[in-house]
Amino acid sequence: QKEVEQDPGPLSVPEGAIVSLNCTYSNSAFQYFMWYRQYSRKGPELLMYTYSSGNKEDGRFTAQVDKSSKYISLFIRDSQPSDSATYLCAKRGSGGSNYKLTFGKGTLLTVNP
Amino acid sequence: GAGVSQSPSNKVTEKGKDVELRCDPISGHTALYWYRQRLGQGLEFLIYFQGNSAPDKSGLPSDRFSAERTGESVSTLTIQRTQQEDSAVYLCASSRGLAGVDTQYFGPGTRLTVL
């Protein structure tokens, strides 16, 4: 089983919709998770970072970690065409390898005007 | 300020040739990373440099891959005797090298195509 699994989509929604993006992870010891956004032909940029469990909100974006089910989610409210991108979940390594990020395959999102 | 830059942006080469990819990190960032992104796959960690410490090369897929970094600046990733399966986007990232949350900032990548 891969450490982080992500449904690649693609996902297409109308403008204004609530978007839910999800990943699962294999080891309940994982604690640090990130969501990156990658526009076409660009490098990924960090959207949100969460530690352990619970919710973290930043504007229209909410990141959620459910440790009991080993599930991480990113919700986008009032989605905009400018949100169209690939969204990558990632987990940070532990101990002496905490610099090492492991990514899911990414979910391609299109928000239609 | 300037972000991470990579060159070339695109590289087409023939199977068996050597290629060299360049990364200029953000000024002052002591940590530098290389990742590979193959079509339909997630980013794969390749190598990590932190200051003058020995690099973590654990992600390099074969001995045809090598990387160097000059001090805390430019890094080059070299692929010898390229194979078609090396075709991918090679991404470089840099960070401040902090002990806690240490955000990695990515460059735009070099798209490598091996014919």
CSV table of C-alpha atoms in Angstrom, one decimal:
chain,number,residue,atom,x,y,z
A,1,GLN,CA,0.0,0.0,0.0
A,2,LYS,CA,1.3,3.4,-0.9
A,3,GLU,CA,1.9,5.9,1.9
A,4,VAL,CA,-0.5,8.4,0.4
A,5,GLU,CA,-3.2,7.6,-2.0
A,6,GLN,CA,-5.3,10.2,-4.0
A,7,ASP,CA,-8.0,9.8,-6.5
A,8,PRO,CA,-6.6,11.5,-9.7
A,9,GLY,CA,-10.1,12.6,-10.9
A,10,PRO,CA,-10.5,14.6,-13.0
A,11,LEU,CA,-13.1,16.6,-11.2
A,12,SER,CA,-15.3,19.2,-12.9
A,13,VAL,CA,-17.6,21.5,-11.0
A,14,PRO,CA,-19.6,24.7,-11.8
A,15,GLU,CA,-18.5,28.0,-10.4
A,16,GLY,CA,-19.7,28.5,-6.8
A,17,ALA,CA,-19.8,24.8,-6.0
A,18,ILE,CA,-18.2,23.4,-2.8
A,19,VAL,CA,-15.3,21.1,-3.8
A,20,SER,CA,-14.1,18.2,-1.7
A,21,LEU,CA,-10.7,16.7,-2.4
A,22,ASN,CA,-9.5,13.6,-0.5
A,23,CYS,CA,-6.5,11.5,0.3
A,24,THR,CA,-5.9,8.4,2.4
A,25,TYR,CA,-2.7,7.5,4.2
A,26,SER,CA,-1.4,4.3,5.4
A,27,ASN,CA,0.2,4.9,8.7
A,28,SER,CA,-1.6,6.4,11.7
A,29,ALA,CA,1.8,7.6,13.0
A,30,PHE,CA,1.9,10.2,10.2
A,31,GLN,CA,1.2,13.7,11.7
A,32,TYR,CA,2.1,16.4,9.3
A,33,PHE,CA,0.1,16.9,6.1
A,34,MET,CA,0.1,19.5,3.4
A,35,TRP,CA,-2.0,20.5,0.4
A,36,TYR,CA,-0.2,21.9,-2.6
A,37,ARG,CA,-1.8,23.5,-5.7
A,38,GLN,CA,-0.1,23.1,-9.1
A,39,TYR,CA,-1.2,25.2,-12.1
A,40,SER,CA,-0.4,23.8,-15.5
A,41,ARG,CA,3.3,24.0,-16.4
A,42,LYS,CA,4.1,25.5,-13.0
A,43,GLY,CA,5.7,24.1,-9.8
A,44,PRO,CA,3.5,23.2,-6.8
A,45,GLU,CA,2.8,25.9,-4.3
A,46,LEU,CA,1.9,25.3,-0.6
A,47,LEU,CA,-1.8,26.0,0.1
A,48,MET,CA,-2.2,24.6,3.6
A,49,TYR,CA,-0.4,22.7,6.2
A,50,THR,CA,-2.0,20.7,9.1
A,51,TYR,CA,-0.7,18.9,12.1
A,52,SER,CA,-2.3,15.8,13.7
A,53,SER,CA,-6.1,15.9,13.5
A,54,GLY,CA,-8.9,18.5,13.2
A,55,ASN,CA,-9.7,21.4,10.9
A,56,LYS,CA,-7.7,24.3,9.7
A,57,GLU,CA,-9.3,27.2,7.8
A,58,ASP,CA,-7.8,29.8,5.5
A,59,GLY,CA,-10.3,31.9,3.6
A,60,ARG,CA,-12.3,29.7,1.2
A,61,PHE,CA,-10.1,26.7,2.0
A,62,THR,CA,-10.5,24.2,4.9
A,63,ALA,CA,-8.1,21.3,5.5
A,64,GLN,CA,-9.3,18.4,7.6
A,65,VAL,CA,-7.5,15.4,9.1
A,66,ASP,CA,-9.4,12.4,10.4
A,67,LYS,CA,-6.9,10.2,12.2
A,68,SER,CA,-9.4,7.5,13.0
A,69,SER,CA,-10.0,6.8,9.3
A,70,LYS,CA,-6.6,8.0,8.1
A,71,TYR,CA,-8.3,10.5,5.8
A,72,ILE,CA,-7.2,14.0,4.8
A,73,SER,CA,-9.5,16.4,3.0
A,74,LEU,CA,-9.4,19.8,1.4
A,75,PHE,CA,-12.7,21.7,1.0
A,76,ILE,CA,-13.0,24.7,-1.3
A,77,ARG,CA,-16.0,26.9,-0.8
A,78,ASP,CA,-17.5,29.2,-3.5
A,79,SER,CA,-15.1,27.7,-6.1
A,80,GLN,CA,-13.8,30.0,-8.8
A,81,PRO,CA,-12.4,29.3,-12.3
A,82,SER,CA,-9.0,30.5,-10.9
A,83,ASP,CA,-9.1,27.4,-8.6
A,84,SER,CA,-8.8,25.2,-11.7
A,85,ALA,CA,-5.5,23.3,-11.0
A,86,THR,CA,-4.1,20.0,-9.8
A,87,TYR,CA,-4.3,19.6,-6.0
A,88,LEU,CA,-1.6,17.5,-4.4
A,89,CYS,CA,-1.8,16.1,-0.9
A,90,ALA,CA,1.5,15.3,0.9
A,91,LYS,CA,2.8,14.0,4.2
A,92,ARG,CA,6.0,15.0,5.8
A,93,GLY,CA,8.5,12.4,6.9
A,94,SER,CA,9.2,11.8,10.5
A,95,GLY,CA,12.3,11.9,12.7
A,96,GLY,CA,15.5,12.6,10.9
A,97,SER,CA,13.7,12.5,7.5
A,98,ASN,CA,11.2,15.2,8.3
A,99,TYR,CA,12.3,17.1,5.2
A,100,LYS,CA,11.1,14.3,2.9
A,101,LEU,CA,7.7,14.8,1.4
A,102,THR,CA,5.6,12.0,0.0
A,103,PHE,CA,2.9,13.1,-2.4
A,104,GLY,CA,-0.3,11.7,-3.8
A,105,LYS,CA,-0.8,11.6,-7.5
A,106,GLY,CA,-2.8,14.8,-7.5
A,107,THR,CA,-6.5,15.5,-8.4
A,108,LEU,CA,-7.1,17.7,-11.5
A,109,LEU,CA,-9.9,20.2,-10.8
A,110,THR,CA,-11.7,22.3,-13.3
A,111,VAL,CA,-14.2,25.0,-12.2
A,112,ASN,CA,-16.4,26.0,-15.1
A,113,PRO,CA,-17.7,29.6,-15.3
B,1,GLY,CA,11.8,38.5,-4.4
B,2,ALA,CA,12.9,36.0,-7.0
B,3,GLY,CA,11.7,32.4,-6.6
B,4,VAL,CA,13.3,29.2,-7.5
B,5,SER,CA,14.4,29.1,-11.1
B,6,GLN,CA,15.3,26.1,-13.3
B,7,SER,CA,16.8,25.7,-16.7
B,8,PRO,CA,16.2,24.7,-19.3
B,9,SER,CA,12.4,24.7,-19.1
B,10,ASN,CA,12.3,22.0,-21.8
B,11,LYS,CA,14.8,19.5,-22.9
B,12,VAL,CA,14.5,16.9,-25.7
B,13,THR,CA,17.3,14.4,-26.0
B,14,GLU,CA,18.0,11.1,-27.6
B,15,LYS,CA,18.2,7.9,-25.7
B,16,GLY,CA,21.8,7.3,-24.5
B,17,LYS,CA,22.8,11.0,-24.2
B,18,ASP,CA,23.7,12.7,-21.0
B,19,VAL,CA,21.7,15.7,-19.7
B,20,GLU,CA,22.3,18.3,-17.1
B,21,LEU,CA,19.5,20.2,-15.4
B,22,ARG,CA,20.1,23.4,-13.3
B,23,CYS,CA,18.4,24.8,-10.3
B,24,ASP,CA,18.9,28.3,-8.7
B,25,PRO,CA,17.3,28.3,-5.2
B,26,ILE,CA,15.9,31.3,-3.4
B,27,SER,CA,18.8,33.3,-1.9
B,28,GLY,CA,19.5,32.4,1.7
B,29,HIS,CA,17.8,29.0,1.5
B,30,THR,CA,20.1,26.4,2.9
B,31,ALA,CA,18.1,23.4,1.9
B,32,LEU,CA,17.6,22.2,-1.7
B,33,TYR,CA,15.5,19.3,-3.0
B,34,TRP,CA,15.1,17.5,-6.4
B,35,TYR,CA,11.8,15.7,-7.2
B,36,ARG,CA,10.6,13.9,-10.3
B,37,GLN,CA,7.1,14.0,-11.6
B,38,ARG,CA,6.2,11.4,-14.2
B,39,LEU,CA,3.0,11.5,-16.1
B,40,GLY,CA,0.1,10.4,-13.9
B,41,GLN,CA,2.3,9.9,-10.9
B,42,GLY,CA,2.9,11.9,-7.8
B,43,LEU,CA,6.1,13.8,-7.1
B,44,GLU,CA,9.0,11.4,-6.2
B,45,PHE,CA,11.8,12.6,-3.9
B,46,LEU,CA,15.2,12.3,-5.4
B,47,ILE,CA,17.8,14.0,-3.3
B,48,TYR,CA,18.2,16.6,-0.5
B,49,PHE,CA,21.0,19.0,0.3
B,50,GLN,CA,21.3,20.8,3.6
B,51,GLY,CA,24.2,23.2,4.1
B,52,ASN,CA,27.5,21.3,4.3
B,53,SER,CA,26.0,18.1,5.4
B,54,ALA,CA,26.2,14.9,3.3
B,55,PRO,CA,23.2,14.9,0.9
B,56,ASP,CA,20.4,12.4,1.2
B,57,LYS,CA,20.6,10.5,-2.1
B,58,SER,CA,18.2,7.8,-1.1
B,59,GLY,CA,15.6,8.7,-3.8
B,60,LEU,CA,17.9,8.5,-6.8
B,61,PRO,CA,16.5,5.7,-9.0
B,62,SER,CA,19.8,4.4,-10.4
B,63,ASP,CA,23.5,5.2,-10.5
B,64,ARG,CA,22.9,7.1,-13.8
B,65,PHE,CA,21.5,9.9,-11.7
B,66,SER,CA,23.7,12.2,-9.7
B,67,ALA,CA,23.4,15.7,-8.3
B,68,GLU,CA,25.8,18.4,-7.0
B,69,ARG,CA,25.4,21.6,-5.2
B,70,THR,CA,27.9,24.4,-4.9
B,71,GLY,CA,27.8,25.7,-1.4
B,72,GLU,CA,24.3,27.0,-0.7
B,73,SER,CA,23.6,28.1,-4.2
B,74,VAL,CA,23.2,26.4,-7.6
B,75,SER,CA,22.5,22.7,-8.0
B,76,THR,CA,22.8,20.5,-11.1
B,77,LEU,CA,21.1,17.2,-11.6
B,78,THR,CA,22.9,15.0,-14.2
B,79,ILE,CA,21.3,12.0,-15.9
B,80,GLN,CA,23.8,9.8,-17.8
B,81,ARG,CA,22.8,7.5,-20.7
B,82,THR,CA,19.2,8.7,-20.6
B,83,GLN,CA,16.4,6.1,-21.1
B,84,GLN,CA,12.9,6.7,-22.2
B,85,GLU,CA,11.6,6.0,-18.7
B,86,ASP,CA,13.5,9.1,-17.6
B,87,SER,CA,11.0,11.3,-19.4
B,88,ALA,CA,9.4,13.4,-16.7
B,89,VAL,CA,9.2,16.9,-15.2
B,90,TYR,CA,12.2,17.4,-12.8
B,91,LEU,CA,11.3,19.9,-10.1
B,92,CYS,CA,13.7,21.6,-7.7
B,93,ALA,CA,12.6,23.1,-4.4
B,94,SER,CA,14.4,25.1,-1.7
B,95,SER,CA,13.6,26.0,1.9
B,96,ARG,CA,15.2,27.9,4.8
B,97,GLY,CA,16.3,24.7,6.5
B,98,LEU,CA,14.3,25.3,9.6
B,99,ALA,CA,13.9,22.6,12.3
B,100,GLY,CA,10.1,22.9,12.5
B,101,VAL,CA,7.7,23.7,9.7
B,102,ASP,CA,10.0,24.4,6.7
B,103,THR,CA,8.0,25.3,3.6
B,104,GLN,CA,9.5,24.0,0.4
B,105,TYR,CA,9.2,26.4,-2.6
B,106,PHE,CA,9.2,24.8,-6.0
B,107,GLY,CA,10.6,26.0,-9.3
B,108,PRO,CA,8.6,25.6,-12.5
B,109,GLY,CA,10.4,22.4,-13.5
B,110,THR,CA,12.4,21.1,-16.4
B,111,ARG,CA,10.3,19.0,-18.8
B,112,LEU,CA,12.6,16.2,-20.1
B,113,THR,CA,11.7,14.1,-23.1
B,114,VAL,CA,13.9,11.2,-24.1
B,115,LEU,CA,13.3,10.0,-27.6
